[in-house]
Coordinates of C-alpha atoms in Angstrom, one line a residue:
M1 CA -27.2 54.5 -5.0
G2 CA -29.9 55.5 -2.2
L3 CA -29.5 58.7 0.1
C4 CA -29.7 58.9 3.5
S5 CA -32.7 61.8 4.1
K6 CA -31.4 64.9 6.2
P7 CA -32.3 65.1 9.5
D8 CA -35.1 67.8 10.3
K9 CA -34.6 71.2 11.0
A10 CA -34.6 72.8 14.2
S11 CA -38.0 74.8 13.7
D12 CA -39.3 71.8 12.7
V13 CA -38.2 69.6 15.5
A14 CA -39.8 72.1 18.1
K15 CA -43.0 72.2 16.4
K16 CA -42.9 68.7 16.9
G17 CA -42.4 69.1 20.7
G18 CA -39.0 67.5 20.6
G19 CA -37.3 71.0 21.1
D20 CA -34.9 69.6 24.0
K21 CA -33.5 67.2 21.3
K22 CA -30.4 67.8 19.3
I23 CA -31.0 67.7 15.9
D24 CA -27.6 65.8 15.3
D25 CA -29.5 62.7 17.3
P26 CA -30.5 60.6 14.8
K27 CA -33.5 58.1 16.0
K28 CA -32.2 55.3 13.9
P29 CA -28.7 54.5 12.3
C30 CA -28.2 54.6 8.6
P31 CA -29.0 51.3 7.4
L32 CA -26.3 51.7 4.2
A33 CA -23.9 52.9 7.2
E34 CA -23.5 49.4 9.1
E35 CA -20.8 47.4 8.3
A36 CA -21.5 44.1 6.4
N37 CA -21.1 40.6 8.4
I38 CA -19.8 37.6 7.1
V39 CA -22.4 34.9 7.5
S40 CA -20.7 31.7 6.2
I41 CA -18.0 29.5 5.0
A42 CA -18.8 26.1 3.3
W43 CA -17.2 23.5 1.2
L44 CA -18.1 23.8 -2.4
D45 CA -19.8 20.5 -4.0
G46 CA -20.1 20.2 -7.5
G47 CA -21.1 24.2 -8.4
D48 CA -20.4 27.4 -7.5
D49 CA -23.7 27.6 -5.3
K50 CA -23.8 24.0 -4.2
E51 CA -22.2 23.7 -0.7
V52 CA -22.0 20.7 1.6
A53 CA -21.5 20.5 5.4
T54 CA -19.5 17.2 5.7
A55 CA -18.0 15.4 3.2
T56 CA -15.1 12.9 2.3
Q57 CA -12.3 14.2 0.2
W58 CA -10.1 11.8 -2.0
V59 CA -6.9 13.6 -1.6
N60 CA -5.0 11.3 -3.6
L61 CA -6.8 11.5 -7.2
P62 CA -6.6 14.6 -9.4
M63 CA -9.5 17.1 -9.6
E64 CA -10.4 15.7 -13.1
D65 CA -13.6 14.2 -14.4
Q66 CA -12.4 10.8 -15.1
W67 CA -12.3 10.1 -11.2
V68 CA -15.8 10.8 -10.9
N69 CA -17.2 7.8 -10.4
G70 CA -21.0 8.2 -9.4
A71 CA -20.3 6.5 -6.5
E72 CA -18.2 7.4 -3.7
I73 CA -17.3 10.7 -5.8
K74 CA -20.2 12.4 -7.2
N75 CA -18.3 15.8 -8.3
K76 CA -14.8 17.2 -9.2
D77 CA -15.0 19.2 -5.5
R78 CA -14.7 16.0 -3.7
L79 CA -10.9 15.4 -5.6
G80 CA -7.3 16.6 -4.7
M81 CA -5.5 18.0 -1.8
K82 CA -7.2 22.0 -2.3
P83 CA -11.0 21.9 -2.0
R84 CA -12.6 24.9 -3.0
L85 CA -14.5 27.0 -0.2
K86 CA -17.0 29.5 -0.5
V87 CA -17.7 32.8 1.8
K88 CA -20.5 34.9 2.1
F89 CA -21.6 38.3 3.7
D90 CA -24.9 39.7 4.1
K91 CA -24.3 42.6 2.2
P92 CA -22.9 42.9 -1.6
G93 CA -19.7 44.9 -1.7
S94 CA -16.0 44.0 -1.2
H95 CA -15.6 43.1 2.5
S96 CA -12.0 42.0 3.5
F97 CA -12.1 38.5 5.5
K98 CA -9.3 36.0 6.6
V99 CA -9.5 32.3 6.4
K100 CA -7.5 29.7 7.9
L101 CA -7.6 25.7 8.5
L102 CA -8.0 24.5 11.9
A103 CA -5.8 21.8 13.2
P104 CA -7.0 18.6 11.8
T105 CA -8.1 15.8 14.1
G106 CA -8.3 12.4 13.6
T107 CA -5.1 10.7 12.3
A108 CA -2.0 11.6 14.3
A109 CA -0.2 14.9 13.0
Y110 CA 2.6 14.4 11.0
T111 CA 6.1 15.1 12.6
A112 CA 8.8 17.8 12.0
T113 CA 10.8 15.7 10.1
E114 CA 7.9 14.2 7.8
K115 CA 7.1 17.4 7.1
A116 CA 10.4 18.4 6.0
R117 CA 10.6 15.4 3.7
N118 CA 7.4 15.6 2.0
P119 CA 5.2 18.9 1.2
N120 CA 2.3 16.7 0.8
F121 CA 2.6 16.3 4.3
N122 CA 2.3 19.8 5.4
H123 CA -1.6 21.5 5.5
T124 CA -2.0 25.3 5.0
E125 CA -1.4 26.5 8.3
D126 CA -0.9 30.4 8.0
E127 CA -3.9 32.4 7.9
K128 CA -4.6 33.9 4.7
S129 CA -6.6 37.3 3.5
Y130 CA -9.3 37.6 0.9
T131 CA -11.8 40.2 -0.4
T132 CA -15.0 39.1 -1.6
D133 CA -16.5 40.2 -5.1
A134 CA -18.9 42.8 -5.7
D135 CA -21.7 40.3 -4.9
G136 CA -20.6 39.7 -1.6
T137 CA -19.6 36.5 -1.8
K138 CA -16.1 35.1 -2.4
I139 CA -14.7 31.2 -4.1
I140 CA -11.3 30.3 -3.0
A141 CA -9.7 27.9 -5.2
N142 CA -6.5 25.9 -5.2
D143 CA -5.2 27.9 -2.4
V144 CA -6.0 25.9 0.6
Q145 CA -3.9 22.6 1.0
L146 CA -5.2 19.6 3.3
V147 CA -2.8 16.5 3.5
A148 CA -2.1 13.2 1.6
G149 CA -2.8 11.0 4.6
G150 CA -6.2 9.7 5.3
G151 CA -8.6 9.9 8.4
Y152 CA -7.5 13.7 8.9
K153 CA -10.9 15.7 9.6
F154 CA -10.4 19.3 8.5
K155 CA -12.5 22.7 9.3
A156 CA -11.8 25.9 7.6
E157 CA -12.5 29.0 9.8
A158 CA -13.4 32.5 8.2
K159 CA -13.2 35.8 10.3
D160 CA -14.4 39.4 9.2
S161 CA -12.8 42.8 9.8
K162 CA -14.9 42.7 13.2
G163 CA -13.6 39.6 14.6
K164 CA -16.7 37.6 13.5
K165 CA -16.2 33.7 12.9
V166 CA -17.7 31.2 11.2
T167 CA -16.8 27.8 10.3
T168 CA -17.4 24.7 7.8
G169 CA -18.3 21.4 8.2
E170 CA -15.9 18.6 8.6
L171 CA -14.0 17.5 5.4
T172 CA -12.4 14.0 5.9
T173 CA -9.6 12.6 3.7
K174 CA -9.6 9.2 2.2
R175 CA -7.6 7.5 -0.5
L176 CA -8.9 5.5 -3.5
F177 CA -7.3 3.1 -6.0
Y178 CA -8.4 0.5 -8.3
Y179 CA -7.5 -2.9 -8.6
V180 CA -8.0 -5.9 -10.7
E181 CA -7.7 -9.4 -10.4
A182 CA -5.4 -11.0 -13.2
K183 CA -6.0 -15.0 -13.0
M184 CA -3.9 -17.5 -14.6
T185 CA -5.8 -20.1 -16.7
G186 CA -6.3 -23.6 -14.9
L187 CA -5.7 -22.6 -11.3
A188 CA -7.5 -24.8 -8.9
S189 CA -7.7 -22.5 -5.8
V190 CA -8.2 -18.6 -6.3
L191 CA -9.1 -16.8 -3.4
S192 CA -13.3 -16.8 -3.3
S193 CA -13.3 -13.3 -1.8
T194 CA -11.4 -10.4 -1.7
A195 CA -13.7 -8.6 1.2
P196 CA -11.1 -9.1 3.7
I197 CA -8.5 -7.3 1.7
D198 CA -10.9 -4.5 1.1
S199 CA -11.9 -4.6 4.8
E200 CA -8.3 -4.2 6.2
Y201 CA -7.4 -1.3 4.0
A202 CA -10.7 0.7 4.6
K203 CA -9.9 0.5 8.2
H204 CA -6.8 3.1 7.2
H205 CA -8.9 5.2 4.8
I206 CA -8.1 3.4 1.7
V207 CA -11.0 2.3 -0.4
L208 CA -10.0 -0.3 -3.2
K209 CA -12.4 -0.8 -5.9
Q210 CA -12.4 -4.0 -7.7
L211 CA -12.7 -4.4 -11.5
S212 CA -14.0 -7.0 -13.6
A213 CA -11.4 -9.9 -13.4
L214 CA -8.6 -10.5 -16.1
S215 CA -7.6 -13.8 -17.6
I216 CA -3.4 -14.3 -18.1
T217 CA -1.5 -17.4 -19.5
R218 CA -0.3 -20.0 -16.9
Q219 CA 3.0 -20.2 -16.0
T220 CA 4.1 -23.4 -13.6
N221 CA 6.5 -21.3 -11.6
I222 CA 7.6 -17.9 -11.3
G223 CA 11.2 -18.3 -10.0
N224 CA 13.4 -15.7 -11.3
D225 CA 13.6 -12.4 -12.8
T226 CA 13.0 -13.5 -16.4
D227 CA 9.7 -15.5 -15.0
S228 CA 8.6 -12.1 -13.4
G229 CA 9.2 -10.3 -16.4
T230 CA 7.0 -12.8 -18.2
L231 CA 4.6 -12.6 -16.0
S232 CA 4.5 -8.7 -15.6
G233 CA 4.3 -8.5 -19.6
N234 CA 1.2 -11.1 -19.8
V235 CA -0.4 -8.9 -17.0
N236 CA -0.1 -5.8 -18.9
T237 CA -1.2 -7.1 -22.2
A238 CA -4.3 -8.2 -20.4
I239 CA -4.9 -4.8 -19.0
D240 CA -4.5 -3.0 -22.4
A241 CA -6.8 -5.2 -24.1
S242 CA -9.4 -3.9 -21.3
A243 CA -10.2 -0.1 -22.1
T244 CA -12.3 -0.1 -18.7
V245 CA -9.2 -1.2 -16.8
K246 CA -6.3 0.7 -18.7
A247 CA -8.5 4.0 -18.0
K248 CA -8.0 3.6 -14.4
K249 CA -4.1 3.9 -14.6
P250 CA -2.1 5.4 -12.9
Y251 CA -4.3 4.8 -9.9
L252 CA -4.5 0.8 -10.9
L253 CA -3.1 -2.2 -9.1
A254 CA -3.1 -5.2 -10.9
V255 CA -3.4 -8.7 -8.2
A256 CA -2.1 -11.8 -10.5
Y257 CA -2.6 -15.2 -9.3
T258 CA -0.3 -17.6 -10.0
D259 CA 1.0 -21.2 -9.4
H260 CA 4.0 -21.6 -7.6
L261 CA 6.6 -19.1 -6.6
A262 CA 9.6 -21.2 -5.8
V263 CA 13.2 -20.1 -6.0
K264 CA 15.6 -22.9 -6.9
N265 CA 19.0 -23.3 -5.8
A266 CA 21.0 -24.9 -8.4
N267 CA 24.1 -27.3 -8.4
V268 CA 24.1 -27.8 -4.7
T269 CA 26.6 -30.4 -3.9
I270 CA 25.9 -33.0 -1.1
S271 CA 28.5 -35.4 0.0
K272 CA 29.0 -38.3 2.1
Q273 CA 32.6 -40.1 3.5
P274 CA 33.8 -42.3 4.1
V275 CA 31.9 -44.8 2.1
E276 CA 32.3 -48.1 1.3
V277 CA 31.0 -49.2 -2.3
G278 CA 30.7 -52.7 -4.4
P279 CA 28.8 -55.5 -4.5
G280 CA 26.8 -56.3 -1.6
K281 CA 27.5 -53.0 -0.2
P282 CA 24.8 -51.0 1.7
K283 CA 23.0 -48.0 -0.1
V284 CA 24.5 -44.7 0.7
V285 CA 21.9 -42.2 2.1
I286 CA 23.0 -38.5 2.2
P287 CA 20.7 -35.7 3.7
V288 CA 19.9 -32.8 1.6
V289 CA 21.3 -29.9 3.1
A290 CA 22.2 -26.5 1.6
R291 CA 23.2 -22.8 2.3
G292 CA 20.4 -20.4 1.9
L293 CA 20.7 -17.8 -0.7
L294 CA 19.2 -15.0 1.5
A295 CA 21.2 -13.3 4.4
P296 CA 22.3 -14.7 6.9
N297 CA 22.5 -17.8 4.4
A298 CA 21.8 -20.2 7.2
V299 CA 22.8 -23.7 6.5
E300 CA 20.0 -26.1 6.8
T301 CA 17.8 -29.2 5.3
R302 CA 16.5 -28.4 2.0
Y303 CA 14.0 -30.1 -0.6
L304 CA 14.7 -31.4 -3.7
W305 CA 13.2 -29.4 -6.4
H306 CA 10.8 -31.7 -8.5
D307 CA 7.2 -31.2 -10.0
L308 CA 7.7 -27.4 -10.3
V309 CA 8.7 -26.6 -13.8
P310 CA 8.1 -29.2 -16.7
G311 CA 11.6 -30.7 -17.6
E312 CA 13.3 -29.7 -14.5
S313 CA 14.9 -32.4 -12.3
W314 CA 16.5 -32.3 -9.0
F315 CA 19.3 -34.5 -10.1
V316 CA 22.4 -33.2 -11.8
E317 CA 25.0 -35.8 -11.4
A318 CA 26.7 -38.0 -8.9
K319 CA 30.4 -39.3 -8.5
F320 CA 32.6 -41.3 -6.6
H321 CA 35.8 -40.5 -5.6
R322 CA 38.0 -43.1 -4.8
D323 CA 40.6 -43.0 -2.1
G324 CA 44.2 -42.9 -3.6
G325 CA 42.7 -41.4 -6.8
G326 CA 40.3 -41.9 -9.6
V327 CA 36.4 -40.6 -10.4
T328 CA 33.7 -42.6 -11.2
D329 CA 30.4 -41.4 -12.5
I330 CA 27.0 -42.9 -11.0
P331 CA 24.2 -43.4 -13.1
A332 CA 21.3 -41.0 -12.4
A333 CA 19.2 -44.6 -12.7
K334 CA 21.1 -45.6 -9.3
V335 CA 20.1 -42.4 -7.3
T336 CA 16.8 -41.9 -6.1
H337 CA 15.0 -39.7 -3.6
K338 CA 13.8 -40.0 -0.2
G339 CA 11.5 -38.3 2.1
T340 CA 7.8 -37.8 3.2
G341 CA 5.3 -37.1 0.8
D342 CA 6.6 -34.2 -1.8
Y343 CA 9.1 -33.2 0.8
W344 CA 12.2 -35.1 -0.4
D345 CA 14.9 -34.4 2.1
E346 CA 17.6 -37.4 1.5
V347 CA 19.0 -39.0 -2.0
E348 CA 19.8 -42.5 -1.8
I349 CA 22.7 -44.0 -3.9
D350 CA 22.8 -47.8 -4.9
V351 CA 26.7 -48.6 -4.9
T352 CA 26.7 -52.3 -5.5
G353 CA 27.4 -51.6 -9.3
L354 CA 30.9 -49.9 -8.4
A355 CA 34.1 -51.6 -8.2
V356 CA 35.0 -52.5 -4.7
G357 CA 36.5 -49.6 -2.8
R358 CA 36.4 -46.7 -0.4
G359 CA 35.8 -43.0 -0.8
R360 CA 33.4 -40.0 -1.0
I361 CA 30.2 -39.8 -2.8
D362 CA 29.3 -36.4 -4.2
V363 CA 26.0 -35.9 -5.5
K364 CA 25.0 -32.4 -7.4
V365 CA 21.3 -31.8 -6.8
N366 CA 18.8 -28.7 -7.4
V367 CA 17.1 -27.8 -4.3
V368 CA 14.2 -25.4 -3.3
D369 CA 15.7 -22.4 -1.7
R370 CA 12.2 -20.9 -0.6
M371 CA 8.6 -20.9 -1.7
R372 CA 7.6 -17.2 -1.7
G373 CA 3.9 -16.5 -0.8
G374 CA 3.7 -13.2 -3.1
L375 CA 5.8 -10.8 -4.6
A376 CA 5.5 -6.9 -5.1
L377 CA 6.7 -6.9 -9.2
G378 CA 9.4 -4.2 -9.1
G379 CA 8.9 -1.4 -11.2
A380 CA 5.2 -2.3 -12.1
N381 CA 1.8 -1.7 -10.9
Q382 CA 1.6 -5.2 -9.9
V383 CA 1.3 -7.6 -7.5
C384 CA 1.1 -11.7 -7.4
V385 CA 0.1 -14.3 -4.7
C386 CA 0.5 -18.1 -5.3
T387 CA -2.5 -20.4 -5.4
R388 CA 0.1 -23.3 -4.7
A389 CA 3.3 -23.8 -2.2
W390 CA 5.1 -26.7 -0.9
W391 CA 3.0 -28.7 -3.9
S392 CA -0.1 -28.2 -2.3
N393 CA -3.1 -25.7 -2.7
Q394 CA -3.1 -22.8 -0.6
P395 CA -6.0 -21.8 1.2
D396 CA -7.8 -18.4 1.4
A397 CA -6.5 -17.4 4.6
K398 CA -2.8 -17.5 3.4
Q399 CA -3.9 -15.8 0.0
E400 CA -5.4 -12.9 2.0
C401 CA -2.7 -12.3 4.1
T402 CA -0.5 -12.5 1.1
I403 CA -2.2 -9.9 -1.1
I404 CA -2.7 -7.5 2.0
H405 CA 1.0 -8.0 2.5
E406 CA 2.0 -7.5 -0.9
I407 CA -0.2 -4.2 -1.7
G408 CA 1.1 -3.2 1.6
H409 CA 4.9 -3.2 -0.5
K410 CA 3.3 -1.4 -3.2
L411 CA 2.3 1.4 -1.0
D412 CA 5.7 1.5 0.5
M413 CA 5.7 -0.6 3.6
V414 CA 7.5 -0.9 5.7
V415 CA 8.4 2.6 5.7
K416 CA 11.9 3.6 7.0
G417 CA 11.6 7.4 7.3
S418 CA 13.6 8.2 3.8
G419 CA 12.4 9.9 0.4
K420 CA 8.8 11.1 0.7
Q421 CA 8.0 8.3 3.5
P422 CA 6.8 9.0 7.0
D423 CA 9.0 8.6 9.6
A424 CA 10.5 4.9 10.0
V425 CA 8.2 2.2 11.8
A426 CA 9.7 1.0 15.1
T427 CA 9.7 -2.4 14.1
H428 CA 11.0 -2.1 10.7
Y429 CA 13.6 -4.5 9.5
S430 CA 15.5 -5.3 6.4
G431 CA 16.6 -8.8 5.0
K432 CA 17.6 -10.9 8.1
G433 CA 16.5 -14.0 6.3
H434 CA 13.8 -12.2 4.2
A435 CA 13.9 -10.0 1.0
G436 CA 13.1 -6.5 1.4
D437 CA 11.5 -4.4 4.2
H438 CA 9.3 -6.1 6.9
C439 CA 7.8 -5.5 10.5
Y440 CA 9.0 -7.8 13.5
Q441 CA 6.3 -6.8 15.8
G442 CA 5.5 -9.7 18.5
C443 CA 9.5 -10.8 17.8
P444 CA 12.4 -9.9 19.6
A445 CA 14.4 -7.0 18.4
G446 CA 17.8 -7.1 17.1
E447 CA 17.4 -11.1 15.3
A448 CA 20.2 -12.0 12.9
S449 CA 17.7 -13.8 10.8
Y450 CA 13.6 -13.5 11.4
N451 CA 13.3 -16.6 9.0
T452 CA 12.5 -19.3 11.8
A453 CA 9.3 -20.9 13.2
A454 CA 9.4 -19.5 16.4
N455 CA 9.4 -15.8 14.9
L456 CA 6.8 -16.8 12.6
S457 CA 4.5 -18.2 15.4
A458 CA 5.5 -14.9 17.4
S459 CA 4.8 -12.4 14.6
Q460 CA 1.7 -10.1 14.8
C461 CA 1.8 -8.0 11.8
V462 CA 0.6 -8.7 8.3
I463 CA 3.8 -7.3 6.7
F464 CA 6.1 -9.7 8.7
G465 CA 8.5 -11.3 6.0
A466 CA 6.8 -14.4 5.9
V467 CA 2.9 -15.5 5.4
N468 CA 1.8 -15.6 9.0
Q469 CA -1.9 -15.5 8.4
K470 CA -2.4 -12.4 10.4
N471 CA -4.3 -9.9 8.1
A472 CA -4.1 -6.7 10.1
F473 CA -1.4 -4.0 10.5
C474 CA 0.2 -3.7 13.9
A475 CA -0.2 -0.7 16.0
N476 CA 3.0 0.7 14.5
C477 CA 2.3 -0.2 10.7
E478 CA -1.1 1.5 10.8
K479 CA 0.2 4.6 11.8
A480 CA 2.2 4.9 8.8
V481 CA -0.2 3.5 6.2
K482 CA -2.5 6.3 7.4
K483 CA -0.1 8.8 6.6
L484 CA 1.3 7.5 3.4
D485 CA 1.3 9.5 0.4
I486 CA -0.1 7.6 -2.9
N487 CA -0.7 10.7 -4.9
S488 CA 1.4 9.7 -7.7
G489 CA 0.0 6.4 -8.3
W490 CA 2.0 3.4 -9.7

């Protein structure tokens, strides 16, 4: 190593006319005696010597080569919750310093209860101490954690032993997953563009990357768990047949386009009494009224089940119960439907073929309990949207709303503050005329049932319990969407 030269002897100093100066007063400090200074701290970007001032961090994807897509994600350093940092000093050697993440800006901070529920809601808050390598630099890897949510803007600060501070540029968190459309063959009204769906989620720092569409076998109706299981199996078969699509698991959602998603309420009995039967007697008309299958199980007008599943009829049986005893079967040909268009809400019975008498007529029918706009299929990375409801093709506006809604369910909306979720959304409700967790923003609080025309009209959130053609998450829900942890995928 280099040495500092000795100071001149006193006699030499005197000869040079510097006799009044003390020999231990050097004119200049020794360069090697100066302490090193911290120069910079920066986010690494694809190499140990490649730095970036500002960047996006895709926090839900693991730091693996397969998720580098060459578009949004150019290298592995932009993946995961623990980005790499590099600190430099102006001299080689071992120099101590400290690093901390500054409090993030952008999205609202996680609450104490949220942090307690989910470690991925906690960024590294304590100051960490390090020492540079022999060359005066230090790469910090896998030691500083961001958060799972999107829209958080992070900076890191480093401080040397003299208190000098340097700061990185801004790293903004986002989430990304892939989706593929699975279209049933022969559908006439599949959504023409998914751009509105991509746009809504982009507002909440979630990027949806679309893959080439798949084709699946057509089912005329998805009405029960068996039907849903068949659909899910068909989607999985199509995914497994495409290496490109399959490779995106577990950060892959399938959006299946279906025919009807109608739920049948079978063997409902409708009655009328007293009725007069026999030759010349007028036809008997009975309104179709039934109790709903979902709480609060409201009794209301229903429509007869028809033209939804090949071979399935609305008619089951009809009987005349004669006063004083005796029951007579009424042939199916004597019982017809009434209504407007496909909305059959009455049955009409020709009683002229019965023996004269008085009594009660019971007709057992199958009715439509409800028509779903879409489903988030349980236990799978799949949602579906109907392209037909109430015997009519569904417009793009309804399909857009439904897909945003069902993807929201797959992301764990509407959160209720349990498990690894953010805190409960203030306008959350469960059930109350709908199936699952939804948001009543715009409607009165505390309704026994939100399944009313008034509530549908008043609702203001895309994740209300029925298709309201509102594509945006409300102010309450959007806060939760930004905070969601989707690191595990599906």
